[in-house]
Coordinates of C-alpha atoms in Angstrom, one line a residue:
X1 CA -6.6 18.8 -24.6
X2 CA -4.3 20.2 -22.3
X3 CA -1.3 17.9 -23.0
X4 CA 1.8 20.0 -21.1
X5 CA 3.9 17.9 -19.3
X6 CA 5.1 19.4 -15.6
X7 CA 8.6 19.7 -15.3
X8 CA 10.1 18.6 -19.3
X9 CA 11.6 20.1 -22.0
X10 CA 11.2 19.1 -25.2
X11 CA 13.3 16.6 -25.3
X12 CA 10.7 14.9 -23.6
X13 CA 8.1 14.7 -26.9
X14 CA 8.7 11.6 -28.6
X15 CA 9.0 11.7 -32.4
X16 CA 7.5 9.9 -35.0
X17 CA 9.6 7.3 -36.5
X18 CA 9.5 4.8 -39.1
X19 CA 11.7 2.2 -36.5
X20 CA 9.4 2.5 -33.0
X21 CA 8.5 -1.1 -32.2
X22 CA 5.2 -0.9 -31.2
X23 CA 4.6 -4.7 -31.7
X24 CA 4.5 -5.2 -28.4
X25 CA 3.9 -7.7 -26.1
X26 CA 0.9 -10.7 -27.5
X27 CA -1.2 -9.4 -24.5
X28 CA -1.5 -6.1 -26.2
X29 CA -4.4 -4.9 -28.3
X30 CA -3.8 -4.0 -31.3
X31 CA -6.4 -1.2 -31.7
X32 CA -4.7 0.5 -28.6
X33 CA -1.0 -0.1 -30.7
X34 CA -2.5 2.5 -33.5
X35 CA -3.8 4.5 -30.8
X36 CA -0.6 5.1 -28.6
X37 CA 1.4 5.6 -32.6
X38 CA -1.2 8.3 -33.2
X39 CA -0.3 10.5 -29.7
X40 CA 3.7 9.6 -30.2
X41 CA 3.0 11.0 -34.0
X42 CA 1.5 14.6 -32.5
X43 CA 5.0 15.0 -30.4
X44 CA 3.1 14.0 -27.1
X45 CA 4.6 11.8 -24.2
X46 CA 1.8 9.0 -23.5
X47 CA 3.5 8.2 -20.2
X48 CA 4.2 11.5 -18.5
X49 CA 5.8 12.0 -15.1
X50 CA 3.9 14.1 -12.7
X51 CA 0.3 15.0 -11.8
X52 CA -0.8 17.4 -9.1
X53 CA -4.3 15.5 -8.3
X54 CA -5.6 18.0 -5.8
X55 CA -8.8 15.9 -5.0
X56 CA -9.7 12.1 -4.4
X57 CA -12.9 11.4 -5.9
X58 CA -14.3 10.4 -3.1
X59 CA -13.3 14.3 -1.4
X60 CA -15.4 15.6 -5.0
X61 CA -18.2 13.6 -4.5
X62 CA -18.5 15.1 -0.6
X63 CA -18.9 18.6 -1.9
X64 CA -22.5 17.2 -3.8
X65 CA -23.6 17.0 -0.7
X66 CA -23.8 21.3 -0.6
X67 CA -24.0 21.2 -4.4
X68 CA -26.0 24.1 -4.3
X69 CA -22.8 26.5 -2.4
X70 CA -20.3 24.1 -4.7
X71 CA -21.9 23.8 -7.8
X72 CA -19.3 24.9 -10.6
X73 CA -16.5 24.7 -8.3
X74 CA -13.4 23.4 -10.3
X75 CA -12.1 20.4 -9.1
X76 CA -8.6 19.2 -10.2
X77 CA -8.1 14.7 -10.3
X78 CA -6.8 12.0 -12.1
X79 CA -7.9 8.5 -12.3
X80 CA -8.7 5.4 -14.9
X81 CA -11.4 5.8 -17.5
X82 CA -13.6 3.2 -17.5
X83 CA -17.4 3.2 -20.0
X84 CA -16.5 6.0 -22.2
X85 CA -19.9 6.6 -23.7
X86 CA -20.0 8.6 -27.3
X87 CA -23.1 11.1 -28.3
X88 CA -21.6 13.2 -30.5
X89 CA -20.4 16.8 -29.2
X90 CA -20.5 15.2 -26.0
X91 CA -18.7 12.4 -24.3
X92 CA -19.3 10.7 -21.2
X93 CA -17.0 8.4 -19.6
X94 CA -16.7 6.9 -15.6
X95 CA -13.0 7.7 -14.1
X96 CA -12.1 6.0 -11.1
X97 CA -9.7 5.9 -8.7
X98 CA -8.6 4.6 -5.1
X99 CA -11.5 5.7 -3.1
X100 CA -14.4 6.0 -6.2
X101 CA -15.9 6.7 -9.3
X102 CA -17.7 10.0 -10.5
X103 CA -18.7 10.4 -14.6
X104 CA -16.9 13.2 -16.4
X105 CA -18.2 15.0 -19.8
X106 CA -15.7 16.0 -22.4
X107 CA -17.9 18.2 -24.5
X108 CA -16.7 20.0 -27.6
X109 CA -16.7 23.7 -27.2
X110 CA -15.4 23.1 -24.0
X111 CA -12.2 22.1 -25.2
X112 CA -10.6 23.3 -28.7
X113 CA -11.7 21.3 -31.9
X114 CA -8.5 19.4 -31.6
X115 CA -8.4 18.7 -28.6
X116 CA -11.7 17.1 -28.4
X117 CA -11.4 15.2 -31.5
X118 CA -7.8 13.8 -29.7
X119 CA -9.7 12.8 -27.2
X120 CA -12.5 10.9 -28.9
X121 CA -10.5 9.2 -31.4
X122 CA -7.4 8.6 -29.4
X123 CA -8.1 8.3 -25.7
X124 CA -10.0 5.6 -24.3
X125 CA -11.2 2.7 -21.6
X126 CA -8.7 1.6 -19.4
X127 CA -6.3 4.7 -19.9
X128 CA -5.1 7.2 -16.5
X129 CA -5.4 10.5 -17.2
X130 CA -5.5 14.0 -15.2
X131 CA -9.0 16.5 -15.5
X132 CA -9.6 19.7 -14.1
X133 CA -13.5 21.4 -14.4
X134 CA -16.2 22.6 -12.8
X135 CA -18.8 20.0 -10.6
X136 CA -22.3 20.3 -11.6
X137 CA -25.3 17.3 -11.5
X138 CA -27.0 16.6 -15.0
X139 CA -30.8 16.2 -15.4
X140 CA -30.8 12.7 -14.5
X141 CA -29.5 13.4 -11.1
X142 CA -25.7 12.6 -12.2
X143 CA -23.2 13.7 -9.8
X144 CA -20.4 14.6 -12.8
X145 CA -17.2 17.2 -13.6
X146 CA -17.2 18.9 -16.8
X147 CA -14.0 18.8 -18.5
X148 CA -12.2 22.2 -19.3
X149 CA -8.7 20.7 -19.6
X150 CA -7.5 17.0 -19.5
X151 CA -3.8 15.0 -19.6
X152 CA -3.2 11.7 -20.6
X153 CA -1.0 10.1 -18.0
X154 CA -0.8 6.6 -19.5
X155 CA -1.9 4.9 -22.1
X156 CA -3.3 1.3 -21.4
X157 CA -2.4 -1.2 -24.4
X158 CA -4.4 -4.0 -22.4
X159 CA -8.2 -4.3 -23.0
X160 CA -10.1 -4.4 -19.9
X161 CA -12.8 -6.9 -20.1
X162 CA -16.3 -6.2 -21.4
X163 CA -18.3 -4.1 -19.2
X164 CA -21.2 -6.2 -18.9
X165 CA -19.3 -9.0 -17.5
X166 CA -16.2 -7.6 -15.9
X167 CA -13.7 -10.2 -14.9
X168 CA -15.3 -13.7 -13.7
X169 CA -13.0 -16.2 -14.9
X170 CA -11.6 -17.1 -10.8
X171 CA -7.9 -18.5 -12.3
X172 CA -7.6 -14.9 -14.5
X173 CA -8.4 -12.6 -11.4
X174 CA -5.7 -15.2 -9.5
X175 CA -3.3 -14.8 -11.5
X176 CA -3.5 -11.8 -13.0
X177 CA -4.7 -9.8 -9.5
X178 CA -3.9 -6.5 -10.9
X179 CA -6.4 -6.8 -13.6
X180 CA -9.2 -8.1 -11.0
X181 CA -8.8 -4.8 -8.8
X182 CA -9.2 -2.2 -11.6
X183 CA -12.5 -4.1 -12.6
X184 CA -13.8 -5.0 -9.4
X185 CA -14.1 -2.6 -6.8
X186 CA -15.3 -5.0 -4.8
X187 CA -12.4 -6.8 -4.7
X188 CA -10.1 -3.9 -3.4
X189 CA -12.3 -3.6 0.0
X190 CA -11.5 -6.6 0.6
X191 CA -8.1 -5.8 0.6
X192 CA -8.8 -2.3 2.4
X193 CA -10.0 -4.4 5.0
X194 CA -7.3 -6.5 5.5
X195 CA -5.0 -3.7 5.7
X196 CA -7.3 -2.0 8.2
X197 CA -7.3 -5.0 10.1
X198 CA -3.6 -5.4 10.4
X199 CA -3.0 -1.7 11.4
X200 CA -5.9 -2.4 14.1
X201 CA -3.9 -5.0 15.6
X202 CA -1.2 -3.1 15.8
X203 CA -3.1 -0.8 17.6
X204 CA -4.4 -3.3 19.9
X205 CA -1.7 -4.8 20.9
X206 CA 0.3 -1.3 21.0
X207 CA -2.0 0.0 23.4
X208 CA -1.2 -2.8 26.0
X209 CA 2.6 -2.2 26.1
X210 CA 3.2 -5.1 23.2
X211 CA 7.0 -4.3 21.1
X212 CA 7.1 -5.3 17.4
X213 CA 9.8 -7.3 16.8
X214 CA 11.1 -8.9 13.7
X215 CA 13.4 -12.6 13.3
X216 CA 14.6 -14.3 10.3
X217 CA 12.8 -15.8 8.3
X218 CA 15.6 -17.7 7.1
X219 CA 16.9 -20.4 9.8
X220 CA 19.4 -22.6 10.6
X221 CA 16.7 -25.2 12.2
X222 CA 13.4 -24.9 11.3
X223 CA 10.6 -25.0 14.4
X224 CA 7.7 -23.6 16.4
X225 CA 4.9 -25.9 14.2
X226 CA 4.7 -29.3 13.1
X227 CA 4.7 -28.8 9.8
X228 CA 7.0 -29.3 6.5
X229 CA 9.7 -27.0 5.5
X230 CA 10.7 -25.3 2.1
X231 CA 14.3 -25.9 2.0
X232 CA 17.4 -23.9 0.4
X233 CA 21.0 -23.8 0.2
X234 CA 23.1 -20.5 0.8
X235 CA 25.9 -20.3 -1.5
X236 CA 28.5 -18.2 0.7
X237 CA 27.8 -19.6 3.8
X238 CA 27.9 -23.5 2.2
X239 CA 25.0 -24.9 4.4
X240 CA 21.2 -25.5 4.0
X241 CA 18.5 -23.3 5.5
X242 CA 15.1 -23.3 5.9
X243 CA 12.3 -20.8 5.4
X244 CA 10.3 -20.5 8.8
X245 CA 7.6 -22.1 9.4
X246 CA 6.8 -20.3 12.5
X247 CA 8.6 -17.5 14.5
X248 CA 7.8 -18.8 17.9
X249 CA 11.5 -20.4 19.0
X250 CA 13.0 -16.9 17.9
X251 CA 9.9 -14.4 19.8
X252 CA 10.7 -17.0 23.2
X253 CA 14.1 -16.2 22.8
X254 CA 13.4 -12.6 23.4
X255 CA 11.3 -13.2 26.1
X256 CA 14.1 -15.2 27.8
X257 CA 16.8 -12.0 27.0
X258 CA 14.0 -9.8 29.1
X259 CA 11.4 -8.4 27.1
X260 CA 8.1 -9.1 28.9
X261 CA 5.3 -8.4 25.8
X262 CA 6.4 -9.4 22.0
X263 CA 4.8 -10.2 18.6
X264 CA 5.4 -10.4 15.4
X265 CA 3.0 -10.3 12.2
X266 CA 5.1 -13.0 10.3
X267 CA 5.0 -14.5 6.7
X268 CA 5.3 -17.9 6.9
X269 CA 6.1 -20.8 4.7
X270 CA 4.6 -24.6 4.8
X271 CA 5.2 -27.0 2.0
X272 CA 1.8 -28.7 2.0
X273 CA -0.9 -28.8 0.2
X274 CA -3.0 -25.6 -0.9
X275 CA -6.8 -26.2 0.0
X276 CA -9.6 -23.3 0.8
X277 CA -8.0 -22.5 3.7
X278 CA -4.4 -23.6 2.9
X279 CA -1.9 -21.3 0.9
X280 CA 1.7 -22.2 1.4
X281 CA 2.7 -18.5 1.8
X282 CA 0.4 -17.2 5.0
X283 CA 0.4 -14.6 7.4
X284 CA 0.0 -14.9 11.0
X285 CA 0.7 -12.6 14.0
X286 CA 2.2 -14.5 17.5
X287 CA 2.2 -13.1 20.6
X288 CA 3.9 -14.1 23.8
X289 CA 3.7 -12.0 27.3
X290 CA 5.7 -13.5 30.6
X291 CA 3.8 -14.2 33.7
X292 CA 0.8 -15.3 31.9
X293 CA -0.6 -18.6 31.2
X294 CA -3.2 -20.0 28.8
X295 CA -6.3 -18.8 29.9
X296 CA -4.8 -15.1 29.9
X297 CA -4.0 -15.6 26.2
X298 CA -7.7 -16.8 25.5
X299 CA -8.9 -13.8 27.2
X300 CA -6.8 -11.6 25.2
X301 CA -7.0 -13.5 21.8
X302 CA -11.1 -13.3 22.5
X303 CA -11.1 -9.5 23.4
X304 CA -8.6 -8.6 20.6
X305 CA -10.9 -10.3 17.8
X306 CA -14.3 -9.2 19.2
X307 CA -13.1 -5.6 19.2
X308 CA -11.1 -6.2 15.6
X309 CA -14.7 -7.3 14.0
X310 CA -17.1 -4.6 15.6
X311 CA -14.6 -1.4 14.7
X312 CA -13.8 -2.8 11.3
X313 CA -17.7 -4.4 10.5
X314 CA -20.0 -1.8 13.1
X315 CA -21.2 -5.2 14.6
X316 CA -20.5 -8.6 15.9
X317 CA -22.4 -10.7 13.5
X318 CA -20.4 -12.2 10.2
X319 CA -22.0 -13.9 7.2
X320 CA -20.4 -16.8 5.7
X321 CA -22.5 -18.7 3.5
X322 CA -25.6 -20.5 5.0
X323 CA -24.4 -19.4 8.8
X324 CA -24.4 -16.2 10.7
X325 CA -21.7 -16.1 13.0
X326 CA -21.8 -14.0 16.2
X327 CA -18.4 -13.1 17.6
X328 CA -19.8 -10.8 20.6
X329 CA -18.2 -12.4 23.9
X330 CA -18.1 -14.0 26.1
X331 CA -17.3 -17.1 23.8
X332 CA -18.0 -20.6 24.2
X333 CA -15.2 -22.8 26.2
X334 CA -15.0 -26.7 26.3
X335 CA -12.5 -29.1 26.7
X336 CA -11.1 -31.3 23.6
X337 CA -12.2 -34.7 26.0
X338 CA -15.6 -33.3 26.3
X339 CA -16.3 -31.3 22.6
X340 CA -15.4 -34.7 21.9
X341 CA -18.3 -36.6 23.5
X342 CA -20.6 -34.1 23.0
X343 CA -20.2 -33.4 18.9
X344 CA -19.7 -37.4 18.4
X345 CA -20.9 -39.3 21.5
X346 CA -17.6 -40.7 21.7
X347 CA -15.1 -41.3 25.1
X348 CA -12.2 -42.1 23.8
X349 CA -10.6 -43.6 27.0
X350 CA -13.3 -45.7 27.7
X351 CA -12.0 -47.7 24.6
X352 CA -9.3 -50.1 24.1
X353 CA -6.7 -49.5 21.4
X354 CA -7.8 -51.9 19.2
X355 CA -11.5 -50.9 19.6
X356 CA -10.6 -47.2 18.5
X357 CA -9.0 -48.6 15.5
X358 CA -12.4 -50.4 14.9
X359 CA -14.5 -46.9 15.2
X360 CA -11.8 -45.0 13.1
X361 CA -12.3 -47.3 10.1
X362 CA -15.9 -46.7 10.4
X363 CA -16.1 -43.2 10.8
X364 CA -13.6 -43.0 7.8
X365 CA -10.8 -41.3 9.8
X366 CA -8.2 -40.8 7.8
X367 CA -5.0 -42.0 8.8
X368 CA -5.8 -43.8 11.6
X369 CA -2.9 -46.1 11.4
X370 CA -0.5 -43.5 12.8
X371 CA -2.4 -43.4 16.3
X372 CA -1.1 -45.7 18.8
X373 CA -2.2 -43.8 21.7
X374 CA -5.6 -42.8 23.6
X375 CA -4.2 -39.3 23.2
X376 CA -3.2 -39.4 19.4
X377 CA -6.8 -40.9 18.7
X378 CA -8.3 -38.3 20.8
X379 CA -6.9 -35.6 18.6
X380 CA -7.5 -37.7 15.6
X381 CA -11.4 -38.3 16.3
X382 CA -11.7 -34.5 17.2
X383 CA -10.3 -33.4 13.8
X384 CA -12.2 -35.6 11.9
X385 CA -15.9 -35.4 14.0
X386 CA -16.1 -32.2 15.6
X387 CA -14.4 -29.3 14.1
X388 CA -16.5 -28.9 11.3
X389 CA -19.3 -28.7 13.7
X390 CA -18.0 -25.8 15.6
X391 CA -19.3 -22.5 13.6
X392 CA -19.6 -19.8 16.3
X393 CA -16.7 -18.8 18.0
X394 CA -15.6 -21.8 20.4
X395 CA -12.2 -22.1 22.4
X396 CA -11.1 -26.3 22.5
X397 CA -8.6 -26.5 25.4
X398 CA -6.1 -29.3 27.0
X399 CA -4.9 -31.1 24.4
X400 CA -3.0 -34.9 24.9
X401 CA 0.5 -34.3 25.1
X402 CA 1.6 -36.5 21.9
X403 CA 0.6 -33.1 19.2
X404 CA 2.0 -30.6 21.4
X405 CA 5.5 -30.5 21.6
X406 CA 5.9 -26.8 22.8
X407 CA 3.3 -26.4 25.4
X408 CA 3.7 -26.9 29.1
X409 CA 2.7 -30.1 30.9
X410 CA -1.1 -29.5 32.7
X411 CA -1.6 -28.6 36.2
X412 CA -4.1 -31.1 37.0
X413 CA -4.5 -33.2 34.0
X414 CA -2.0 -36.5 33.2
X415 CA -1.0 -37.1 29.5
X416 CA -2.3 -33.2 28.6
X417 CA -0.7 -30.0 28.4
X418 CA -2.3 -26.3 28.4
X419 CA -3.1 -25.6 24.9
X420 CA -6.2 -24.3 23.2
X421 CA -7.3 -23.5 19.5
X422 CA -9.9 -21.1 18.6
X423 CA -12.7 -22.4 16.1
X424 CA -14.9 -20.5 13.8
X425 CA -17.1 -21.5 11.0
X426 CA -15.2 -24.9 11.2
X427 CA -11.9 -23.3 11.0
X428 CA -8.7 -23.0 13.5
X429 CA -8.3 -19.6 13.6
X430 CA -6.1 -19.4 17.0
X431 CA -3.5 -21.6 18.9
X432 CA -2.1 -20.8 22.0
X433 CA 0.1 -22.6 25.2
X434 CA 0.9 -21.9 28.7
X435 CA 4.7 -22.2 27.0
X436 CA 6.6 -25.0 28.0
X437 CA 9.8 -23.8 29.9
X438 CA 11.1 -26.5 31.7
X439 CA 14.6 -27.2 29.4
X440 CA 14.9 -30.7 30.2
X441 CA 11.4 -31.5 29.2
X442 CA 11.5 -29.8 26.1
X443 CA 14.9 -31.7 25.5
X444 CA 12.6 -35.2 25.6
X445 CA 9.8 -33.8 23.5
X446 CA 12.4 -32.1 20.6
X447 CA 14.0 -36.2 20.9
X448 CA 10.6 -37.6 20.5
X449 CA 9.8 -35.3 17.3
X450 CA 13.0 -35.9 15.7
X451 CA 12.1 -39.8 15.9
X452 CA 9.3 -39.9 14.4
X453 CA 10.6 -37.4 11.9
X454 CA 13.1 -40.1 11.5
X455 CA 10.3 -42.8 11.0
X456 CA 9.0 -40.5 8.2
X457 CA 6.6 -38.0 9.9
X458 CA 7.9 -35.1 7.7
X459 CA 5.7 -32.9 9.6
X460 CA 7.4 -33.9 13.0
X461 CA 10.1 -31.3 14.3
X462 CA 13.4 -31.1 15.3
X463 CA 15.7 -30.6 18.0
X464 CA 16.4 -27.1 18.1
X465 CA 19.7 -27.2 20.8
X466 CA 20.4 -23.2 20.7
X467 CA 16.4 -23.1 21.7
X468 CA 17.1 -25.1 24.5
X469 CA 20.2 -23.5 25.8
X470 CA 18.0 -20.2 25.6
X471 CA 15.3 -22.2 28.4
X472 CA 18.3 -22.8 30.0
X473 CA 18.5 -19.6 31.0
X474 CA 15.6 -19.0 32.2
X475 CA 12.1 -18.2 30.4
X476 CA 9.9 -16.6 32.2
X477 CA 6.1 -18.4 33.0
X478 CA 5.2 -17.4 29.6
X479 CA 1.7 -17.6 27.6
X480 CA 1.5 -17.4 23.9
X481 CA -0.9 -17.3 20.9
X482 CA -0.9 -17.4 17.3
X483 CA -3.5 -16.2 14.9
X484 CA -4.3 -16.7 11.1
X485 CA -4.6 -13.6 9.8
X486 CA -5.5 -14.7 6.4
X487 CA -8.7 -17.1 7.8
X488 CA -9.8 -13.9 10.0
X489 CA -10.1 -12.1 7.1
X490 CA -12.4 -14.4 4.9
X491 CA -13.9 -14.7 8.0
X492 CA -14.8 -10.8 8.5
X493 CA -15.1 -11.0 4.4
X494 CA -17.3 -13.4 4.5
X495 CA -15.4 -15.5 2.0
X496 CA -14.8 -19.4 1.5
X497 CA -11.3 -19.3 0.1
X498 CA -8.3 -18.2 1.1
X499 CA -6.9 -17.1 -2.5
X500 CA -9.8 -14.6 -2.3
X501 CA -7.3 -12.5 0.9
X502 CA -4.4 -13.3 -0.4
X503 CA -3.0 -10.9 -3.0
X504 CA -0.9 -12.8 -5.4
X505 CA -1.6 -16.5 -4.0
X506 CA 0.6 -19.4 -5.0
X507 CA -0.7 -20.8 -8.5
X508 CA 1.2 -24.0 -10.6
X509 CA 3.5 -22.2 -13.2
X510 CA 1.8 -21.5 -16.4
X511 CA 3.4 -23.2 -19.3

């Protein structure tokens, strides 16, 4: 076992001694305690500091392909050891790392007596360590390395679980994410993607003269959604602030000081309640170009996630459970009004007030009570009859003018604004606005959130005054669009919940 550290001295080896605390955390196993005390008792650091990993595994598995030219060629890598497999003289064992697995032999004869015998007492699943040998493919066709020198780079006190089964329990792999992506490989595409998929909108919107910008997440007045805030108090300053809930008021402001094409890919923060699709930490990208309306951002939002899916999936078809979803444009469009009378067979102004309170009771809407408008219904009946019905990608525009604070009053339509949400699979995945920029009407609508904020509509916004002294100035005709970037992932993924794209989602404390 070739056990030199790069770069030490000796001061580096770590005696034996009679007062090392090896009890450890309760998490640790104790097999892997004795194991770790036997390589500290030979002088060796279990946790050294540098590797030179010449290869991924994934770059050593491409030179199988002219195994014949390669075969022998020494390789030099590093990754996690997982099924260590003992026949004797020889030892078989899977390392992996980032980009894939490939099986290694330690066999004795190949390394001094010692050596091996450190290895297959000492060393095993779930520790990192550093090989170098020669490639070659065993009788049953197994692409492997043969180990003429190895390192241990660190020693894992934590028992992976059993092979057989790997990690199932959904809370563990939640809360202990780390452990669910060195057992499930599976699980770290789906973050590969997601990754990919940011730096692909980047792109996108990079190649059409778009600026990155970034604004505070902490704010003086909270605003751009109706939604709740998380809430907290700065010390030095003496004042309460919010944690955004959106970064539209601040990207509008920059469009107003003179840049023409902005977004952001922003964390945001909404105290409500965590569902499937619901995590109160979420990412979203907004984007906001002058001259434009709201049917310029649908066109955009629609060509940016048709192109997104096809270079990240090599089609434009998604799975997600019973439904295929096809995401090749063009892409449906219909109005609210009308989605409405189609999906439910319903005209909502057709009806009196007290009639829609009759059909909302018997179509188990909830919260009915808080409509007392034919636009508030409208939006109300949508929600709770149509958009579960919308599975293929479907744009619902003009919205009644009661739920959209922020978006400009309609050209042609009384009561409705121009504002549109994207659908998919049941889902909002998109919301955009020709963006309101008359000050004095956004004035009325920021007075007409903050009362019924002041009824108790915690959702309900308020007045954000510097935001309006920024219209005064002048914005620009401006449309704008917001996208989930968490939902387009399960959607691409193919998953039902959004823990499942979410790294280290928001779990109730652990006693």
């Amino acid at each position: 076992m070739t056990m030199e550290i790069n770069n030490t001295d000796l001061s580096e080896k770590i005696p034996p001694s009679d007062e090392t605390d090896l009890s450890g955390s309760g998490a640790f196993d104790d097999s892997k305690l004795v194991k770790l005390n036997g390589i500290i008792s030979q002088g060796l650091n279990p946790y050294p500091y540098k590797f030179e990993k010449n290869e991924d595994i994934c770059e050593i598995l491409n030179k199988f392909e002219d195994f014949e030219e390669n075969e022998g060629l020494s390789v030099r890598t590093a990754g996690r050891l997982y099924n260590i497999r003992k026949h004797g003289k020889m030892i078989f064992a899977d390392l992996g790392d980032q980009t894939g697995r490939i099986q290694v032999l330690v066999r004795k004869g190949n390394l001094p007596d010692e050596e091996f015998e450190t290895f297959k007492n000492l060393v095993d699943t779930g520790d990192i360590i550093g090989v170098q040998g020669g490639i070659f493919r065993t009788k049953r066709g197994e692409d492997s390395i043969s180990v003429s020198e190895f390192i241990l780079l660190s020693k894992s006190l934590c028992a992976l679980p059993e092979k057989f089964h790997g990690l199932k329990d959904v809370e563990t792999r939640y809360r202990k994410r780390y452990l669910d992506l060195i057992v499930n490989a599976e699980k770290r595409e789906i973050f590969v993607m997601r990754s990919k998929l940011i730096s692909e909108i980047r792109r996108f919107l990079a190649e059409r003269e778009f600026l990155e910008f970034e604004t505070p997440v902490l704010q003086n007045v909270y605003g751009g959604a109706n939604a709740r805030p998380f809430t907290t108090f700065h010390n030095c300053l003496g004042q309460t602030l919010f944690l955004r809930i959106a970064p539209e008021l601040y990207l509008k402001r920059l469009v107003v000081g003179g840049y023409e094409k902005v977004f952001e890919i922003a964390k945001n923060f909404r105290n409500e309640d965590i569902d499937t699709t619901h995590n109160p930490e979420f990412t979203m990208i907004e984007v906001y170009e002058a001259y434009r309306d709201y049917n310029d951002m649908m066109d955009l939002t629609e060509g940016m996630v048709s192109e997104l899916v096809f270079k990240l999936t090599g089609g434009y078809e998604v799975k997600m459970g019973e439904n295929t979803i096809n995401l090749r444009s063009p892409w449906r469009r219909i109005s609210m009004e009308d989605a409405l009378k189609e999906y439910a067979g319903l005209d909502v102004f057709a009806h009196s007030i007290e009639e829609l309170k009759k059909i909302a009771i018997e179509n188990r809407i909830v919260d009915y009570e808080k409509a007392k408008s034919h636009g508030e219904f409208l939006a109300l009946f949508f929600e709770g009859l149509v958009e579960d019905k919308l599975i293929n990608p479907t744009f619902i525009y003009d919205f009644p003018v009661e739920n959209s604070p922020l978006a400009k009053n309609h050209r042609e339509k009384e009561g409705f604004v121009e504002r549109f949400e994207l659908f998919l699979n049941g889902w909002e995945l998109a919301n955009g606005y020709s963006e309101l920029n008359d000050p004095l009407e956004q004035e009325k609508r920021f007075e007409d959130q903050d009362k019924k904020r002041k009824l108790g509509d915690l959702e309900a916004q308020t007045i954000d005054y510097d935001f309006i002294t920024a219209l005064g100035y002048g914005l620009p005709p401006t449309g704008g669009m917001g996208l989930g970037i968490d939902r387009l992932t399960m959607i691409l993924a193919g998953l039902e919940s959004i823990k499942e794209v979410i790294l280290f989602p928001q779990m109730k404390r652990e006693d």
